[in-house]
XYZ file of C-alpha atoms in Angstrom:
722
model
C -184.078 -37.018 -135.747
C -186.352 -34.697 -137.656
C -188.685 -32.182 -136.123
C -191.476 -34.351 -137.451
C -190.201 -37.280 -135.409
C -190.428 -35.321 -132.179
C -193.846 -33.935 -132.894
C -195.359 -37.174 -134.115
C -195.056 -38.717 -130.677
C -196.463 -35.677 -128.915
C -194.062 -36.224 -125.989
C -190.948 -34.674 -124.496
C -187.984 -36.635 -125.836
C -185.073 -34.866 -124.148
C -184.917 -37.213 -121.112
C -185.373 -40.235 -123.377
C -182.444 -39.306 -125.569
C -180.311 -38.644 -122.539
C -180.837 -42.273 -121.560
C -180.050 -43.470 -125.067
C -176.314 -43.174 -124.553
C -176.358 -45.086 -121.237
C -174.598 -48.436 -121.566
C -175.739 -51.461 -119.515
C -172.818 -51.074 -117.130
C -173.421 -47.395 -116.415
C -177.203 -47.406 -116.304
C -177.499 -47.699 -112.520
C -176.016 -44.263 -111.914
C -178.857 -42.470 -113.707
C -181.790 -44.282 -112.120
C -182.831 -41.528 -109.706
C -182.749 -38.730 -112.257
C -184.571 -40.803 -114.847
C -187.331 -41.823 -112.450
C -187.841 -38.201 -111.366
C -188.238 -37.131 -114.986
C -190.653 -39.973 -115.681
C -192.870 -39.026 -112.737
C -193.151 -35.432 -113.904
C -194.265 -36.422 -117.393
C -196.521 -39.394 -116.611
C -199.622 -37.284 -116.000
C -199.396 -35.437 -119.304
C -198.732 -38.594 -121.294
C -201.649 -40.461 -119.709
C -204.117 -37.599 -120.142
C -203.402 -37.303 -123.843
C -203.336 -41.028 -124.567
C -206.978 -41.419 -125.555
C -206.906 -38.688 -128.216
C -203.446 -39.061 -129.732
C -204.366 -41.624 -132.345
C -207.607 -42.196 -134.261
C -209.443 -45.205 -132.875
C -211.037 -48.137 -134.722
C -213.487 -47.332 -137.508
C -217.135 -47.345 -136.492
C -220.007 -48.598 -138.613
C -220.984 -46.828 -141.834
C -224.221 -44.836 -141.933
C -226.208 -43.102 -144.659
C -225.220 -39.461 -145.118
C -227.462 -38.559 -148.058
C -229.898 -40.756 -149.966
C -230.297 -40.681 -153.714
C -233.665 -39.011 -154.456
C -233.710 -40.530 -157.942
C -232.882 -44.270 -157.820
C -232.879 -44.382 -161.614
C -229.984 -41.922 -161.713
C -226.302 -42.616 -161.199
C -225.742 -39.018 -160.074
C -226.705 -37.059 -156.972
C -223.411 -37.997 -155.391
C -220.627 -36.548 -153.264
C -218.757 -33.545 -154.655
C -216.642 -32.220 -151.766
C -215.935 -32.511 -148.030
C -213.957 -29.883 -146.073
C -213.167 -28.835 -142.515
C -213.818 -25.285 -141.364
C -211.325 -23.406 -139.230
C -213.235 -24.219 -136.017
C -213.499 -27.943 -136.779
C -216.964 -27.989 -138.322
C -217.270 -30.411 -141.249
C -219.120 -29.440 -144.435
C -220.181 -31.663 -147.341
C -221.402 -30.862 -150.842
C -223.621 -33.327 -152.702
C -225.756 -33.149 -155.823
C -225.774 -33.527 -159.579
C -225.699 -31.430 -162.746
C -228.891 -29.577 -161.796
C -228.577 -28.599 -158.131
C -226.460 -29.187 -155.055
C -226.843 -29.266 -151.265
C -224.498 -28.398 -148.412
C -224.613 -30.177 -145.060
C -222.902 -28.922 -141.907
C -221.734 -30.921 -138.894
C -220.956 -28.268 -136.258
C -217.797 -28.478 -134.166
C -218.359 -30.721 -131.150
C -221.381 -32.464 -132.702
C -221.778 -35.840 -134.389
C -225.051 -34.856 -136.115
C -225.517 -33.075 -139.428
C -227.835 -30.078 -139.682
C -230.679 -29.794 -142.174
C -229.163 -29.432 -145.665
C -229.184 -26.135 -147.525
C -230.189 -26.452 -151.160
C -228.598 -24.498 -154.018
C -230.880 -25.013 -157.028
C -228.640 -23.183 -159.542
C -225.281 -24.607 -158.325
C -225.339 -27.799 -160.342
C -223.296 -26.530 -163.241
C -219.659 -26.605 -164.256
C -216.827 -26.202 -161.725
C -218.754 -25.794 -158.471
C -216.277 -25.558 -155.565
C -216.512 -25.928 -151.790
C -213.386 -24.320 -150.320
C -212.014 -24.062 -146.789
C -210.174 -20.733 -146.646
C -207.379 -19.195 -144.630
C -209.704 -16.899 -142.673
C -211.476 -19.883 -141.085
C -214.528 -19.674 -143.333
C -215.913 -22.114 -145.878
C -217.195 -20.773 -149.178
C -219.281 -22.263 -151.927
C -218.490 -20.850 -155.378
C -220.356 -21.656 -158.583
C -221.381 -20.380 -161.989
C -225.091 -19.613 -162.328
C -227.105 -18.390 -165.306
C -228.322 -14.812 -165.148
C -232.088 -14.582 -164.928
C -232.300 -11.818 -167.530
C -230.086 -13.426 -170.159
C -229.535 -17.200 -170.420
C -226.300 -16.715 -172.358
C -224.537 -14.952 -169.482
C -223.322 -16.398 -166.182
C -222.464 -14.982 -162.782
C -219.769 -16.213 -160.406
C -221.653 -16.522 -157.113
C -220.255 -17.068 -153.624
C -221.999 -18.121 -150.399
C -220.112 -17.949 -147.093
C -220.131 -20.100 -143.950
C -218.567 -17.774 -141.384
C -216.554 -19.252 -138.484
C -219.003 -20.685 -135.947
C -222.081 -20.142 -138.168
C -224.607 -22.926 -138.727
C -225.757 -21.816 -142.195
C -224.309 -20.293 -145.340
C -225.037 -16.686 -146.172
C -227.165 -15.540 -149.060
C -225.175 -15.661 -152.326
C -223.032 -12.731 -153.408
C -222.792 -11.878 -157.113
C -219.057 -11.522 -157.745
C -218.727 -10.895 -161.489
C -219.932 -11.926 -164.934
C -218.060 -15.045 -166.117
C -218.224 -17.509 -169.021
C -220.093 -20.764 -168.594
C -216.895 -22.807 -168.418
C -213.279 -22.259 -167.389
C -211.141 -22.171 -164.281
C -212.134 -20.243 -161.205
C -210.520 -20.223 -157.761
C -211.075 -18.560 -154.399
C -208.563 -17.947 -151.630
C -208.535 -15.885 -148.435
C -205.889 -14.524 -146.089
C -206.277 -14.917 -142.302
C -207.367 -11.250 -142.104
C -210.374 -11.984 -144.328
C -209.120 -10.443 -147.557
C -210.690 -12.486 -150.326
C -209.391 -12.927 -153.878
C -211.156 -14.600 -156.798
C -209.620 -15.442 -160.185
C -211.069 -16.956 -163.365
C -210.323 -17.307 -167.068
C -212.082 -15.976 -170.158
C -210.714 -17.309 -173.475
C -207.155 -17.404 -172.184
C -207.355 -14.083 -170.285
C -207.054 -14.345 -166.491
C -209.186 -11.949 -164.453
C -209.081 -11.162 -160.748
C -211.235 -9.364 -158.178
C -210.733 -8.660 -154.470
C -212.782 -8.009 -151.377
C -211.114 -6.498 -148.325
C -213.741 -7.375 -145.709
C -217.243 -8.775 -145.094
C -218.947 -5.435 -145.745
C -216.687 -4.332 -148.590
C -217.676 -4.507 -152.229
C -215.854 -6.593 -154.801
C -213.441 -4.621 -156.946
C -213.919 -4.335 -160.683
C -212.340 -7.260 -162.603
C -208.734 -6.682 -163.637
C -207.115 -8.388 -166.617
C -203.847 -10.046 -165.559
C -202.665 -10.769 -169.093
C -203.464 -9.997 -172.685
C -204.589 -12.534 -175.271
C -202.780 -15.898 -175.224
C -199.347 -15.825 -176.862
C -198.863 -17.201 -180.327
C -199.218 -20.979 -180.356
C -201.205 -21.165 -177.099
C -204.947 -20.990 -177.526
C -205.873 -21.398 -173.868
C -204.739 -22.320 -170.373
C -204.248 -26.014 -169.620
C -203.774 -25.719 -165.855
C -204.213 -22.959 -163.256
C -203.776 -22.876 -159.484
C -203.944 -20.189 -156.816
C -203.256 -19.560 -153.098
C -203.034 -16.703 -150.587
C -200.287 -16.815 -147.950
C -200.496 -16.020 -144.266
C -199.312 -12.440 -144.850
C -201.932 -11.878 -147.565
C -199.666 -12.295 -150.581
C -201.544 -13.929 -153.468
C -199.736 -16.320 -155.831
C -201.254 -17.363 -159.157
C -199.706 -19.960 -161.476
C -200.846 -21.240 -164.849
C -199.502 -23.158 -167.844
C -200.265 -22.433 -171.493
C -201.850 -25.265 -173.428
C -199.685 -25.232 -176.571
C -196.386 -23.583 -175.679
C -196.210 -25.284 -172.217
C -194.815 -22.034 -170.788
C -195.494 -21.510 -167.069
C -196.577 -18.074 -165.792
C -196.441 -17.025 -162.120
C -197.885 -13.730 -160.833
C -198.177 -12.390 -157.311
C -199.826 -9.500 -155.524
C -198.838 -8.295 -152.072
C -201.523 -6.920 -149.741
C -202.007 -3.231 -150.472
C -200.291 -3.440 -153.858
C -202.095 -1.906 -156.805
C -201.071 -4.449 -159.430
C -199.998 -8.031 -160.000
C -196.326 -8.564 -160.862
C -194.279 -11.404 -162.293
C -192.711 -13.710 -159.690
C -188.943 -13.321 -159.569
C -186.819 -16.335 -160.555
C -189.749 -18.732 -160.493
C -188.016 -22.121 -160.917
C -190.824 -24.178 -162.495
C -189.840 -25.095 -166.071
C -192.257 -25.001 -168.959
C -192.245 -28.738 -169.645
C -195.098 -30.817 -171.001
C -197.588 -31.630 -168.249
C -195.806 -29.562 -165.615
C -199.245 -29.065 -164.017
C -197.995 -26.762 -161.235
C -199.904 -26.665 -157.949
C -199.401 -23.982 -155.325
C -200.210 -24.169 -151.601
C -199.920 -21.682 -148.764
C -197.778 -22.841 -145.844
C -199.590 -22.309 -142.492
C -196.383 -20.775 -141.124
C -196.042 -18.430 -144.094
C -194.744 -18.642 -147.634
C -195.631 -21.060 -150.416
C -195.015 -24.640 -151.524
C -195.168 -25.392 -155.258
C -195.293 -28.875 -156.803
C -194.981 -29.775 -160.474
C -194.279 -32.731 -162.784
C -191.000 -33.190 -164.617
C -190.043 -36.413 -166.415
C -192.050 -38.754 -164.199
C -190.905 -37.042 -161.003
C -192.995 -35.045 -158.583
C -190.874 -31.939 -158.008
C -191.089 -29.466 -155.128
C -189.875 -25.930 -154.488
C -190.769 -23.529 -151.713
C -190.438 -19.863 -150.815
C -190.331 -19.154 -147.074
C -192.147 -16.175 -145.619
C -190.334 -12.852 -145.896
C -188.078 -13.842 -148.787
C -188.116 -13.710 -152.574
C -185.845 -16.740 -153.026
C -187.210 -20.085 -154.143
C -185.495 -23.280 -153.046
C -183.759 -25.477 -155.595
C -186.394 -27.878 -156.935
C -186.036 -31.385 -155.555
C -187.662 -34.659 -156.517
C -190.278 -35.425 -153.888
C -191.362 -38.812 -155.228
C -190.307 -41.037 -158.105
C -193.405 -41.825 -160.177
C -195.410 -39.287 -158.175
C -197.448 -36.622 -159.928
C -199.534 -33.540 -159.188
C -202.283 -35.381 -161.062
C -204.153 -37.079 -158.222
C -201.832 -35.663 -155.558
C -203.353 -34.797 -152.183
C -203.066 -31.326 -150.767
C -199.936 -31.387 -148.577
C -200.449 -32.051 -144.895
C -198.250 -30.004 -142.565
C -197.226 -32.228 -139.673
C -196.355 -30.896 -136.215
C -192.826 -29.510 -136.429
C -193.191 -28.440 -140.058
C -192.609 -31.675 -141.946
C -194.645 -32.015 -145.140
C -196.664 -35.053 -146.212
C -198.041 -35.704 -149.711
C -199.548 -38.829 -151.257
C -201.256 -39.918 -154.417
C -201.948 -42.517 -157.034
C -201.467 -43.646 -159.680
C -199.040 -40.925 -160.837
C -196.781 -42.242 -163.599
C -197.270 -45.856 -162.549
C -199.977 -48.013 -161.049
C -200.259 -48.241 -157.298
C -199.874 -45.760 -154.484
C -197.047 -43.438 -153.476
C -196.267 -40.986 -150.675
C -193.430 -38.753 -149.540
C -192.422 -36.782 -146.439
C -190.162 -33.735 -146.431
C -188.068 -33.077 -143.305
C -188.348 -29.483 -142.135
C -184.943 -29.792 -140.450
C -182.985 -30.928 -143.522
C -185.223 -30.022 -146.468
C -184.769 -33.592 -147.735
C -187.645 -35.770 -148.889
C -187.588 -39.025 -146.905
C -186.998 -42.173 -149.003
C -189.897 -44.171 -147.545
C -190.745 -47.257 -149.590
C -193.713 -48.901 -147.847
C -196.879 -47.907 -149.784
C -200.215 -47.399 -148.084
C -201.793 -49.878 -150.519
C -200.266 -52.701 -152.540
C -203.237 -52.851 -154.919
C -202.375 -52.111 -158.538
C -205.433 -49.892 -159.080
C -205.446 -47.011 -156.602
C -207.455 -43.891 -157.420
C -208.938 -40.759 -155.881
C -206.477 -40.409 -152.989
C -207.304 -37.917 -150.232
C -205.534 -36.984 -146.996
C -206.297 -35.058 -143.812
C -204.260 -34.193 -140.734
C -205.787 -36.069 -137.798
C -205.124 -36.271 -134.066
C -201.726 -37.081 -132.599
C -199.655 -35.967 -135.566
C -201.234 -38.623 -137.780
C -202.477 -38.424 -141.362
C -205.572 -40.326 -142.457
C -205.486 -41.274 -146.147
C -208.467 -42.522 -148.141
C -208.652 -43.940 -151.639
C -210.655 -46.087 -154.032
C -209.140 -49.334 -155.261
C -210.233 -52.226 -157.433
C -211.442 -53.072 -160.896
C -214.697 -52.250 -162.690
C -217.554 -53.660 -160.579
C -215.314 -54.424 -157.595
C -214.153 -51.071 -156.269
C -213.873 -50.285 -152.569
C -213.408 -47.256 -150.375
C -210.276 -47.791 -148.280
C -208.475 -45.932 -145.482
C -205.150 -46.121 -143.639
C -203.394 -43.993 -141.021
C -199.785 -42.764 -141.204
C -197.535 -41.784 -138.309
C -193.772 -41.373 -138.071
C -192.974 -43.465 -141.148
C -195.434 -46.245 -140.261
C -198.726 -47.153 -141.951
C -201.634 -48.946 -140.381
C -203.122 -51.855 -142.263
C -205.620 -50.654 -144.896
C -209.265 -50.913 -143.850
C -212.224 -51.310 -146.187
C -214.894 -48.742 -145.284
C -217.541 -49.389 -147.944
C -220.203 -52.052 -147.510
C -219.600 -55.552 -148.866
C -222.920 -55.275 -150.704
C -221.734 -52.296 -152.789
C -220.417 -53.250 -156.235
C -218.324 -50.100 -156.536
C -217.889 -46.689 -154.934
C -217.279 -43.099 -155.893
C -214.206 -41.084 -154.986
C -214.020 -40.898 -151.167
C -213.396 -37.605 -149.344
C -211.820 -37.179 -145.906
C -211.760 -34.286 -143.429
C -210.949 -33.936 -139.735
C -213.474 -32.802 -137.124
C -212.819 -30.553 -134.119
C -211.280 -33.457 -132.143
C -209.029 -34.500 -135.004
C -211.085 -37.572 -135.851
C -211.276 -38.465 -139.543
C -214.679 -38.198 -141.214
C -214.926 -40.064 -144.529
C -217.741 -39.818 -147.108
C -218.193 -41.780 -150.335
C -220.831 -42.854 -152.880
C -222.009 -46.455 -153.121
C -223.393 -47.994 -156.332
C -225.026 -51.236 -157.389
C -225.870 -52.632 -160.800
C -229.545 -52.140 -161.651
C -231.839 -54.731 -163.130
C -231.249 -53.340 -166.617
C -227.486 -53.374 -166.156
C -226.955 -49.687 -165.483
C -225.285 -48.242 -162.387
C -227.684 -47.260 -159.616
C -226.461 -45.009 -156.837
C -227.585 -46.185 -153.405
C -226.502 -43.045 -151.549
C -223.649 -41.167 -149.899
C -222.270 -42.997 -146.869
C -220.089 -41.849 -143.975
C -217.752 -43.364 -141.425
C -215.575 -42.029 -138.620
C -213.402 -43.453 -135.861
C -214.463 -44.312 -132.333
C -212.554 -43.833 -129.076
C -209.495 -46.004 -128.627
C -209.275 -48.436 -125.715
C -206.044 -49.480 -124.015
C -204.218 -51.892 -126.322
C -204.080 -55.594 -125.620
C -200.515 -56.788 -125.214
C -199.095 -58.150 -128.499
C -202.041 -56.827 -130.572
C -200.381 -55.507 -133.733
C -203.326 -55.871 -136.134
C -205.624 -53.563 -134.126
C -208.281 -56.244 -133.698
C -208.074 -56.619 -129.911
C -206.267 -59.989 -130.060
C -202.640 -60.945 -129.438
C -200.549 -61.579 -132.550
C -197.348 -63.276 -133.611
C -194.390 -61.836 -135.525
C -192.826 -63.941 -138.262
C -189.604 -63.066 -140.123
C -188.620 -64.763 -143.359
C -187.367 -64.054 -146.850
C -190.325 -61.753 -147.528
C -189.607 -59.646 -144.424
C -191.399 -59.165 -141.131
C -195.125 -59.983 -141.088
C -197.814 -60.154 -138.437
C -199.624 -63.465 -138.016
C -203.091 -63.323 -136.481
C -205.697 -66.003 -135.932
C -206.956 -68.606 -133.486
C -206.140 -72.076 -132.238
C -206.633 -73.666 -135.671
C -205.344 -71.041 -138.078
C -202.608 -68.396 -138.281
C -202.797 -65.970 -141.215
C -200.125 -63.498 -142.286
C -201.069 -59.887 -142.892
C -200.397 -58.328 -146.291
C -198.071 -55.670 -144.915
C -194.415 -56.492 -144.372
C -191.223 -54.612 -143.538
C -187.639 -55.708 -144.148
C -184.775 -55.783 -141.634
C -181.113 -56.853 -141.882
C -180.293 -60.500 -141.237
C -179.605 -61.017 -137.540
C -182.011 -58.312 -136.353
C -184.082 -59.143 -133.283
C -187.641 -57.833 -133.696
C -190.119 -58.231 -130.833
C -193.715 -57.180 -130.227
C -193.390 -54.735 -127.375
C -196.361 -52.731 -126.097
C -197.341 -49.078 -125.904
C -194.234 -46.950 -125.293
C -195.462 -43.455 -126.155
C -198.967 -43.502 -124.665
C -200.920 -43.303 -127.930
C -202.655 -46.632 -127.239
C -200.907 -48.361 -130.141
C -198.462 -51.206 -129.516
C -194.882 -50.512 -130.584
C -191.978 -52.687 -131.748
C -188.593 -53.400 -130.104
C -185.599 -53.868 -132.425
C -181.980 -54.837 -131.742
C -179.842 -54.435 -134.839
C -177.015 -56.891 -135.659
C -174.364 -54.402 -134.484
C -176.102 -54.173 -131.091
C -178.073 -50.908 -131.220
C -181.338 -51.244 -129.274
C -184.366 -49.151 -130.171
C -188.144 -49.039 -129.952
C -190.156 -47.997 -132.998
C -193.455 -46.365 -132.002
C -195.968 -47.402 -134.646
C -199.475 -46.538 -135.690
C -202.104 -49.063 -134.552
C -202.097 -51.994 -136.949
C -198.802 -50.973 -138.570
C -195.262 -52.291 -138.879
C -192.183 -50.045 -138.784
C -189.475 -49.728 -141.399
C -185.788 -49.223 -140.678
C -185.912 -45.491 -141.390
C -189.123 -44.777 -139.472
C -188.983 -42.819 -136.220
C -187.553 -44.672 -133.217
C -186.460 -44.146 -129.628
C -182.870 -45.234 -129.108
C -182.514 -47.305 -125.943
C -178.777 -47.986 -126.167
C -175.933 -47.808 -128.663
C -174.833 -51.354 -127.837
C -176.845 -54.128 -126.213
C -174.574 -56.892 -127.548
C -173.597 -57.668 -123.933
C -177.103 -58.990 -123.401
C -177.552 -62.545 -124.720
C -181.303 -62.471 -124.143
C -183.852 -59.703 -124.591
C -187.449 -60.471 -123.669
C -190.545 -58.398 -124.395
C -192.311 -59.312 -121.198
C -195.347 -57.059 -121.095
C -195.892 -55.332 -117.752
C -193.720 -56.845 -115.005
C -193.524 -53.760 -112.748
C -197.241 -53.435 -112.016
C -197.839 -49.980 -113.493
C -199.804 -51.152 -116.539
C -197.009 -50.395 -119.023
C -194.975 -52.816 -121.109
C -191.376 -53.348 -119.957
C -188.228 -55.113 -121.233
C -186.174 -57.866 -119.593
C -182.495 -58.420 -120.468
C -179.878 -60.948 -119.353
C -176.193 -60.154 -119.005
C -174.108 -62.701 -120.924
C -171.187 -62.354 -118.501
C -173.000 -62.484 -115.150
C -176.330 -64.205 -115.871
C -178.145 -61.393 -114.069
C -181.640 -60.433 -115.223
C -182.487 -56.740 -115.549
C -185.764 -54.915 -116.110
C -185.997 -51.751 -118.192
C -189.221 -50.203 -116.978
C -191.360 -48.077 -119.268
C -191.283 -44.490 -117.923
C -194.664 -43.561 -119.390
C -193.192 -40.664 -121.349
C -191.866 -42.379 -124.444
C -188.734 -44.002 -123.010
C -187.322 -46.198 -120.256
C -186.144 -45.787 -116.712
C -182.624 -46.924 -115.941
C -182.283 -50.676 -115.564
C -183.006 -52.405 -112.267
C -181.998 -55.872 -111.098
C -184.800 -58.390 -111.602
C -182.947 -61.512 -110.501
C -179.649 -63.445 -110.455
C -178.616 -66.910 -111.569
C -180.311 -66.884 -114.952
C -177.123 -67.691 -116.898
C -177.718 -71.444 -117.038
C -180.911 -71.254 -119.076
C -180.841 -71.898 -122.830
C -183.970 -69.876 -123.479
C -185.994 -67.189 -121.681
C -189.649 -66.883 -122.743
C -192.139 -64.112 -122.010
C -195.135 -66.003 -120.659
C -197.888 -63.524 -119.828
C -200.088 -64.210 -116.801
C -200.064 -67.999 -116.463
C -201.885 -68.414 -113.155
C -204.491 -65.642 -113.280
C -203.066 -63.523 -110.460
C -202.796 -60.408 -112.669
C -198.987 -60.516 -112.801
C -196.887 -61.499 -115.811
C -194.622 -64.512 -115.438
C -191.418 -65.762 -117.069
C -190.548 -69.176 -118.539
C -187.044 -70.619 -118.922
C -185.584 -73.783 -120.475
C -182.496 -75.162 -118.730
C -179.587 -77.226 -120.059
C -181.478 -80.444 -119.289
C -184.427 -79.301 -121.425
C -186.729 -78.784 -118.487
C -189.248 -75.930 -118.691
C -189.539 -73.777 -115.551
C -191.972 -71.054 -114.543
C -190.988 -67.957 -112.540
C -194.069 -66.267 -111.068
C -194.047 -62.510 -111.376
C -194.360 -60.370 -108.253
C -195.681 -57.297 -110.079
C -192.730 -55.230 -108.861
C -190.119 -56.157 -111.481
C -188.832 -59.337 -109.770
C -189.799 -63.020 -109.796
C -190.508 -65.742 -107.235
C -188.546 -69.025 -107.128
C -189.056 -71.390 -110.024
C -191.484 -74.309 -110.369
C -191.346 -77.130 -112.924
C -193.740 -77.066 -115.897
C -192.437 -79.833 -118.238
C -189.581 -82.329 -118.193
C -187.559 -83.125 -121.336
C -189.206 -80.351 -123.303
C -188.273 -78.194 -126.262
C -185.393 -80.134 -127.819
C -186.981 -79.954 -131.290
C -188.040 -76.317 -131.079
C -186.162 -73.493 -132.800
C -188.531 -70.756 -131.499
C -190.984 -70.506 -128.602
C -193.348 -67.599 -127.968
C -195.587 -67.192 -124.938
C -198.240 -64.786 -123.764
C -200.698 -65.258 -126.634
C -204.300 -66.301 -126.109
C -204.958 -68.056 -129.413
C -207.558 -70.373 -127.918
C -209.722 -67.404 -126.859
C -210.323 -68.687 -123.335
C -208.535 -65.817 -121.583
C -205.484 -67.913 -120.696
C -201.907 -67.459 -121.912
C -200.786 -70.066 -124.449
C -197.466 -71.179 -125.962
C -196.607 -71.288 -129.668
C -193.536 -73.269 -130.761
C -191.840 -73.868 -134.116
C -189.975 -77.127 -134.615
C -187.063 -77.642 -136.986
C -189.285 -79.460 -139.482
C -191.328 -76.321 -140.123
C -194.381 -77.148 -138.007
C -196.111 -74.860 -135.509
C -197.458 -76.205 -132.214
C -199.881 -74.805 -129.648
C -199.849 -75.586 -125.907
C -203.019 -74.144 -124.415
C -202.669 -72.571 -121.002
C -204.513 -74.175 -118.081
C -204.801 -70.892 -116.194
C -203.110 -72.372 -113.140
C -199.495 -72.007 -114.247
C -199.226 -74.991 -116.583
C -200.112 -76.051 -120.128
C -202.090 -78.765 -121.872
C -200.515 -81.127 -124.380
C -199.590 -79.657 -127.717
C -201.609 -79.610 -130.938
C -200.526 -78.506 -134.401
C -201.586 -75.025 -135.506
C -201.136 -73.001 -138.688
C -200.848 -76.116 -140.883
C -201.325 -74.132 -144.093
C -198.119 -72.147 -143.527
C -194.638 -73.442 -144.340
C -192.730 -72.322 -141.259
C -189.374 -73.853 -142.221
C -187.792 -70.498 -143.195
C -189.675 -68.371 -140.656
C -188.534 -67.297 -137.203
C -191.257 -66.203 -134.802
C -191.241 -63.767 -131.909
């Protein structure tokens, strides 16, 4: 397990892993210790549940209107988070720009500040290491229209307005410029003039900028100018500057330690001078640097930890990934590193996660979007160890702003954020507010009467609070769902009494794997997935709301070998504490056991739920059949009679009562506990051996109505449901 895996859940896993090695026969001996541990951690898990995972997306609202409907400009330029959680946007066109601030703890934006001379080339809004946000731009000098000044305005931590602009230095009209700041407030600016890189520094708010220093002479022979430049300042104040020459493709790396008088060449910098290396450098929040570059259709990564001069051996982070369109890396709790992008060296999306414990990039394969045209990918660290990713996808006049959430190797289903009335959108931007909620902004356009693009305005959307999940809801729509496994993998089927539709996302599992909808194990208000592998290992995969796990995604190991159980039932809550539990049946004794959810990301030791269950061909999780607030159990005996066992709410069941005679002989799978009819009563879904799906609506008094066919459009012959 990686450090990321522990941190993603936000829970203490030590007692859970201690239970993982407990076999069914030995589980009784650890019950007291396990229950004591669970009690101590329940309060913390419950208190954090509401904020661990971003909730459903709210409605979109107008962030900034277009003052000139005849123009396609006046759009979104940047969106960043300040160190205190304030969110700042930059909008405008080639003439002027405006900044808008949403203070930490507020959902309202303050009156915009206008920057009438900031509409030119390479205007940047940058969130810096000292907690400030700075706006940097090139502006014409009033006394000479051929000269430009690099100007900087500062939003100090906690401030509600940017400062008056500072004049940093004379610069050319075009070219690279970058700003970076150390946590102590030391500020460094760099820019290029005809292939010469210049740098200035400022040691504090009241200090003056130093005179510009040339960091190199004229470009070397064969290289007229710089094709790519990037810059960062580490936690200790060390500045790292990287660029690549346009013609020779050589890569140059310089650094300057705090207090040093000059920039020096970086020792043993491992980035090769290959075509389109396009190096990007980022400061690690814990110290040191991460550098990414392109090399033969691979996104490569190397890092230098704090306090050392040694760079790690470059490793491929993602096949077909590229620094072109790559998001800034997101540092997950525990130190794991997340990057994403599109299209890279191929169409579609890609992402990668580096384990802090092993230094290995995880071989995840499930993309966040299956669309062939994915552009303008952005990412932000959001609450509960999640990452919210936004992008634009589509063709020509049908482009949409999309979003998905990543956690522990699992993606939520993509959500369209832009309005259905918008023909296409601009590049979306995402940032996190003070509570870790994602804030997304994007432009929306329509075709005008004369055929040109007309910008409607800049729109915004964020997530709302997350309610307790409905049992078996794995599409995050508040309704119970069905799992279906076939040749294309595991899919979620959602719908109503007349239609069942498969989601676009699927994950693959080995033949013979038991996969069950479970419930919320880790308290993040997202339903998780139970898996028993063919060799017997039992595990629960905590997932992001609306997502499906993959084999390599994070999981909680329940037992090394549950092959002694011939039935495993995801029963919902049978112990009366509001948490989903598991029921198992011993193949040798016919005894029924309950594994109660401990509320801290694992299970209590098993407890006896009943005896004499060995004669039943099938055990079925039923949900609450009679409306008493307690989940029940169904069982089919050797004579094909269907029986109901009423739940007591304490992990046991009352004596059986007959539901149907001569029932279920043609069924290969039966799933209970779903309310497909929408009447608040638990229904039954059954698959027969001819590939048809049937619905028995619940009566709400313990029984069911006669069956009717459902999901006619789907060929169920090769699908197993759970």
